[in-house]
Amino acid sequence: MRNFCTKIAGFIIVIFLCTSCGGFSKLLKGNDYDLKYTKAFEYYDLKKYDKALQLFDQILPVYKGMDKGEKVLYYYTMCNYLVKDYYVAGYYFRKFVQTYPHSQYSEQSMYLGAYCYYLNSPKPSLDQESTNLAISEFELFLSKYPNTPKKDTCNMLLDELRLKLQTKSFNNAYLYYKLGYYKAAGIALKNSLKDYPDSPFKEEILYTAAKAAYLYADKSVEEKKQERFVNANSDLSDYIKAYPSGKYIKDVNKMQNNTKDNLTLYQ
């Protein structure tokens, strides 16, 4: 008897699910857009974002330019965000702010648009287009809403994004050094510091640039050594001035002494 009741209960559940799915399919295929509008928000409130998204997608062009269009576009965008389609959500958050700049949803949309780019920002070794877009959007958000309660969060995220760019810049420049392309390494490292003067890698940059210049001079043909040791001495001095008690100071002092010894040979 118990097994029979269990089978009956299971059968009823299957029938209910099929009926429910069939009803949603019928709703999608129908032309009652007022009903779709109502149901879209019902599904949203129930956190059934996939279903809500399908309905909002259908009614979005219908209500465009109408009073309901603003709310439909916002919740359509929120559905994309909540199903974690951050590329689409980021695009539509920006579009929403452009279309409805004075909306009650504008501040939230502007922040979430920037946050979508932040979420799409990859690790430093990959292309940083999303990182740059996120920085730009957060800065724009803070300039428009300077007293936002999200200010501290935005600044924290900006620091994280900028660190990612600084890391990529340093790693790219350091790769030249690792491969033994000392002249290119020196140029790339100095450009990295020029682009990011507050880089957390500043000491490593100055040290590696100085060592690259020293090795480039040391491995040069005789007729080029004097000029290149002069340049190396300048880079070594830059490190000493910036970090007189730095963690690489012993190695830098040793290279500078060798550099000066070499320069006396060419006087």
Tab-separated table of C-alpha atoms in Angstrom, residues 81 108 111-112 114-115 118-119 134-135 138-139 141-142 145-162:
chain	number	residue	atom	x	y	z
A	81	TYR	CA	23.036	40.118	-14.134
A	108	GLN	CA	22.296	51.397	-9.164
A	111	TYR	CA	27.396	50.984	-10.346
A	112	LEU	CA	26.378	47.500	-11.474
A	114	ALA	CA	31.001	49.015	-13.704
A	115	TYR	CA	30.828	45.992	-11.415
A	118	TYR	CA	35.061	44.197	-12.803
A	119	LEU	CA	33.647	40.664	-12.679
A	134	ALA	CA	35.827	48.804	-15.231
A	135	ILE	CA	38.265	51.486	-14.055
A	138	PHE	CA	33.953	53.264	-11.629
A	139	GLU	CA	35.723	56.625	-11.978
A	141	PHE	CA	30.367	56.656	-11.313
A	142	LEU	CA	32.315	58.318	-8.477
A	145	TYR	CA	27.866	60.271	-7.341
A	146	PRO	CA	30.716	61.539	-5.099
A	147	ASN	CA	28.706	60.933	-1.910
A	148	THR	CA	27.536	57.447	-2.781
A	149	PRO	CA	27.537	54.934	0.106
A	150	LYS	CA	29.419	52.644	-2.298
A	151	LYS	CA	32.404	55.016	-2.410
A	152	ASP	CA	34.708	52.906	-0.232
A	153	THR	CA	33.789	49.752	-2.117
A	154	CYS	CA	34.483	51.450	-5.446
A	155	ASN	CA	37.883	52.675	-4.288
A	156	MET	CA	38.769	49.207	-3.013
A	157	LEU	CA	37.803	47.656	-6.352
A	158	LEU	CA	39.709	50.365	-8.233
A	159	ASP	CA	42.848	49.572	-6.242
A	160	GLU	CA	42.458	45.905	-7.136
A	161	LEU	CA	41.955	46.676	-10.829
A	162	ARG	CA	44.912	49.060	-10.987
